[in-house]
Short mmCIF file of C-alpha atoms in Angstrom, two decimals:
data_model
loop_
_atom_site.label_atom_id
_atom_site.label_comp_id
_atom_site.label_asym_id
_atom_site.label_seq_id
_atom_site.Cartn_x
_atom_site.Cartn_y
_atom_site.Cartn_z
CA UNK A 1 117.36 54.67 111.17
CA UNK A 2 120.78 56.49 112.02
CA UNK A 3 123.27 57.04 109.73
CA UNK A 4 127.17 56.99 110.94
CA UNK A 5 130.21 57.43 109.22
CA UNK A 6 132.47 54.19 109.19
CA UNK A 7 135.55 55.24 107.00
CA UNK A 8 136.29 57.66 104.51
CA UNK A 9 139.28 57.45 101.35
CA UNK A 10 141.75 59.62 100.31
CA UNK A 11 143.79 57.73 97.61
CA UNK A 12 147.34 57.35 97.89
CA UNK A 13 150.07 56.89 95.47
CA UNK A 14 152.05 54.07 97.61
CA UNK A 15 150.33 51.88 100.30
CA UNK A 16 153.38 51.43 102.36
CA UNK A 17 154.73 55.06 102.58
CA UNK A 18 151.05 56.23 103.27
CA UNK A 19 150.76 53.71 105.98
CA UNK A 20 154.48 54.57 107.52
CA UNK A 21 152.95 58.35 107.32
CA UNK A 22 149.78 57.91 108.67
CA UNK A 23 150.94 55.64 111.54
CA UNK A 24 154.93 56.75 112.25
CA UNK A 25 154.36 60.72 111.92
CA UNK A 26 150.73 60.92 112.68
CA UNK A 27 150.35 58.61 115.10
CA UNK A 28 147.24 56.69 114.34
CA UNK A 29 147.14 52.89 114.33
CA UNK A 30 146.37 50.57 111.59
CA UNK A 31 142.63 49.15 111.79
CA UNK A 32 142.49 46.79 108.91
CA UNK A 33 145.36 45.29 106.18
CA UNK A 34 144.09 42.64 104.35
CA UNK A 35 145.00 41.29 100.78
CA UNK A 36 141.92 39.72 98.91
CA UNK A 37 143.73 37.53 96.34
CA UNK A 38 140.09 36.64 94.70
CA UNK A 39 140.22 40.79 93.24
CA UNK A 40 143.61 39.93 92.19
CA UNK A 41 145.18 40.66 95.61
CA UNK A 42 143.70 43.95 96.68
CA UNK A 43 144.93 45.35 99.98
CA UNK A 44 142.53 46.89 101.87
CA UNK A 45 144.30 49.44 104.53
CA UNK A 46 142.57 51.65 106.55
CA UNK A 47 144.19 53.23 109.70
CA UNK A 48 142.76 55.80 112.14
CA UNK A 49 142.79 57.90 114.99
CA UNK A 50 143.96 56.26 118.23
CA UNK A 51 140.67 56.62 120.45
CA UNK A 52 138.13 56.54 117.95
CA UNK A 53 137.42 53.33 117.48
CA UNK A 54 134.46 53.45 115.42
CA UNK A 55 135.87 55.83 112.01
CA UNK A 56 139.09 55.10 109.48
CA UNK A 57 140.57 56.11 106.42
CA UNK A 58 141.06 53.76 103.84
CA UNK A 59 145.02 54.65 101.98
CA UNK A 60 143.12 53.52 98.55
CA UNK A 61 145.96 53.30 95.96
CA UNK A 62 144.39 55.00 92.56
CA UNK A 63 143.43 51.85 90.35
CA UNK A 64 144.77 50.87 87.17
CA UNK A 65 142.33 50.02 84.24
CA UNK A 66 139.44 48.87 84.32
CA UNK A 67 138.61 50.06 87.47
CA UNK A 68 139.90 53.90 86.48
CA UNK A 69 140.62 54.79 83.00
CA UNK A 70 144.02 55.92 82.68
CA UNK A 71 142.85 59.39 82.15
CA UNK A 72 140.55 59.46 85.36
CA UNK A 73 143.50 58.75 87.26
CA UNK A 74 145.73 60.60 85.77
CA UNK A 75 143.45 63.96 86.48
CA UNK A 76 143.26 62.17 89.84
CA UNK A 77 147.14 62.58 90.24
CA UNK A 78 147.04 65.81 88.98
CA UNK A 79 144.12 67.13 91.85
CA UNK A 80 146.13 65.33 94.47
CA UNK A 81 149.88 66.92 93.28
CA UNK A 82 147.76 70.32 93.94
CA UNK A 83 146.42 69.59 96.82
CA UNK A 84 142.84 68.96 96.01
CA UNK A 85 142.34 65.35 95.79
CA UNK A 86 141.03 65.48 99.55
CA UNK A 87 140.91 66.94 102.66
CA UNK A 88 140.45 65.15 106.03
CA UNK A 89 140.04 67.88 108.95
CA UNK A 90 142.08 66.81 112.53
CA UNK A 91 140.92 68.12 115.41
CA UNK A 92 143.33 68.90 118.48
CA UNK A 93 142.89 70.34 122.27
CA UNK A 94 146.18 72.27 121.45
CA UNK A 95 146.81 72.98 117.98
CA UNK A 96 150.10 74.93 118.71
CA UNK A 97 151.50 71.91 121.11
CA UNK A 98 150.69 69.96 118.15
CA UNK A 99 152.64 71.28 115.26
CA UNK A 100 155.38 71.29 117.33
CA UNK A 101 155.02 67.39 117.80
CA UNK A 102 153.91 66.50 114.25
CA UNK A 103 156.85 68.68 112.98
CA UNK A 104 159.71 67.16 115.26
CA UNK A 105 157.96 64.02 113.49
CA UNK A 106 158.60 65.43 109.89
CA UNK A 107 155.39 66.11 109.26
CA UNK A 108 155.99 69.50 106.72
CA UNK A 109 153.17 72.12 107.37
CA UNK A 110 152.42 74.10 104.62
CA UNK A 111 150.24 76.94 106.98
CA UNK A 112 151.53 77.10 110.77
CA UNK A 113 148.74 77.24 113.25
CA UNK A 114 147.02 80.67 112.96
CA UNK A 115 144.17 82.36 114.68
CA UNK A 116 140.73 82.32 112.80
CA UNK A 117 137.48 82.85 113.54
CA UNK A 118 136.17 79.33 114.64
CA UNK A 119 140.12 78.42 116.05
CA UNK A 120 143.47 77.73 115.64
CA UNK A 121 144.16 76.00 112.63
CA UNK A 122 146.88 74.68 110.46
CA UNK A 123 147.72 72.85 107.72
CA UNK A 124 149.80 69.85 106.38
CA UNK A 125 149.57 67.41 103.29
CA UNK A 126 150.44 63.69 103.63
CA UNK A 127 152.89 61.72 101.30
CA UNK A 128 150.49 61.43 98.36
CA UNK A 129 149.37 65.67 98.47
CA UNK A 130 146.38 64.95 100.51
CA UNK A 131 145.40 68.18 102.45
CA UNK A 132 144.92 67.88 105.83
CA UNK A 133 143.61 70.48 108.41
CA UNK A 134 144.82 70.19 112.07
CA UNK A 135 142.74 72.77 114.07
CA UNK A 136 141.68 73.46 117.39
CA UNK A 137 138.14 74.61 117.35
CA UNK A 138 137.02 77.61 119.97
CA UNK A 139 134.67 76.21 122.17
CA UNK A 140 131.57 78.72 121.27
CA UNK A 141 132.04 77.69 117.57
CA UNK A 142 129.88 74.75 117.35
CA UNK A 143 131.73 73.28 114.55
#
C-alpha cells in the first residue's frame, strides 16, 4: 500500500483574501472552489503550487458552532495571530531571487533569506498569520 499526501489545511480567516494571497502574490493556481449547499453552502478551496499537480492546500475558514466551539476557535485565532496555527515549508532553486519577487508582490517577510545549515531560508506569513518557510535546501542536505 503507499501512502501520499493529497492536501493539507491551514485555516484562514477570509476565503477570498486567502485565495487573492495565495494565487495573486504567491503565484499558485486554484485547484478546487466548490460550494456544497447540502452542508449549508460550504466552500471548499484548495489552491497549490503551479507544477505539482498532485498536492494542495485547502484555505479552511475556522468554523462556527457546532463544528468548533467558540472557544476552540477562538484559541485557534489566537495560535494563528502568533504565528503558530501552521506552517507550510516552500521550497525554491533560488531563495534570494525569490524574496525579491514575492516582495515586489507584497508579500511582507518577517526573516530575509539567511544562510543555515541545510540552506537558504526565509520566512513570510500569509493574510490569516500562517507561517510559511521559503527555503532553498543545499543539495548534500537530504531534506
Amino acid at each position: 500500500m503507499m501512502l501520499k499526501i493529497g492536501s493539507m489545511q491551514v485555516w484562514v480567516h477570509d476565503q477570498d483574501e486567502a485565495l487573492q494571497f495565495y494565487t495573486r502574490k504567491l503565484g499558485m493556481e486554484v485547484r478546487s472552489d466548490v460550494t456544497v449547499p447540502e452542508l449549508g453552502n460550504f466552500r471548499w478551496l484548495t489552491v497549490g503550487p503551479v507544477g505539482q499537480p498532485d498536492i494542495s492546500i485547502v484555505l479552511m475558514p475556522i468554523p462556527e458552532p457546532p463544528m468548533m466551539d467558540k472557544e476552540t476557535a477562538d484559541a485557534v485565532r489566537e495560535l494563528m495571530s502568533k504565528g503558530v496555527g501552521a506552517t507550510i515549508f516552500l521550497t525554491t532553486d533560488d531563495c534570494r531571487k525569490a524574496y525579491e519577487e514575492l516582495s515586489a508582490r507584497g508579500v511582507e517577510f518577517v526573516e530575509p533569506p539567511e544562510e543555515r545549515p541545510y540552506g537558504i531560508d526565509s520566512g513570510f506569513r500569509d493574510v490569516s498569520g500562517n507561517h510559511i518557510r521559503l527555503t532553498q535546501v543545499y543539495d548534500n542536505f537530504g531534506g
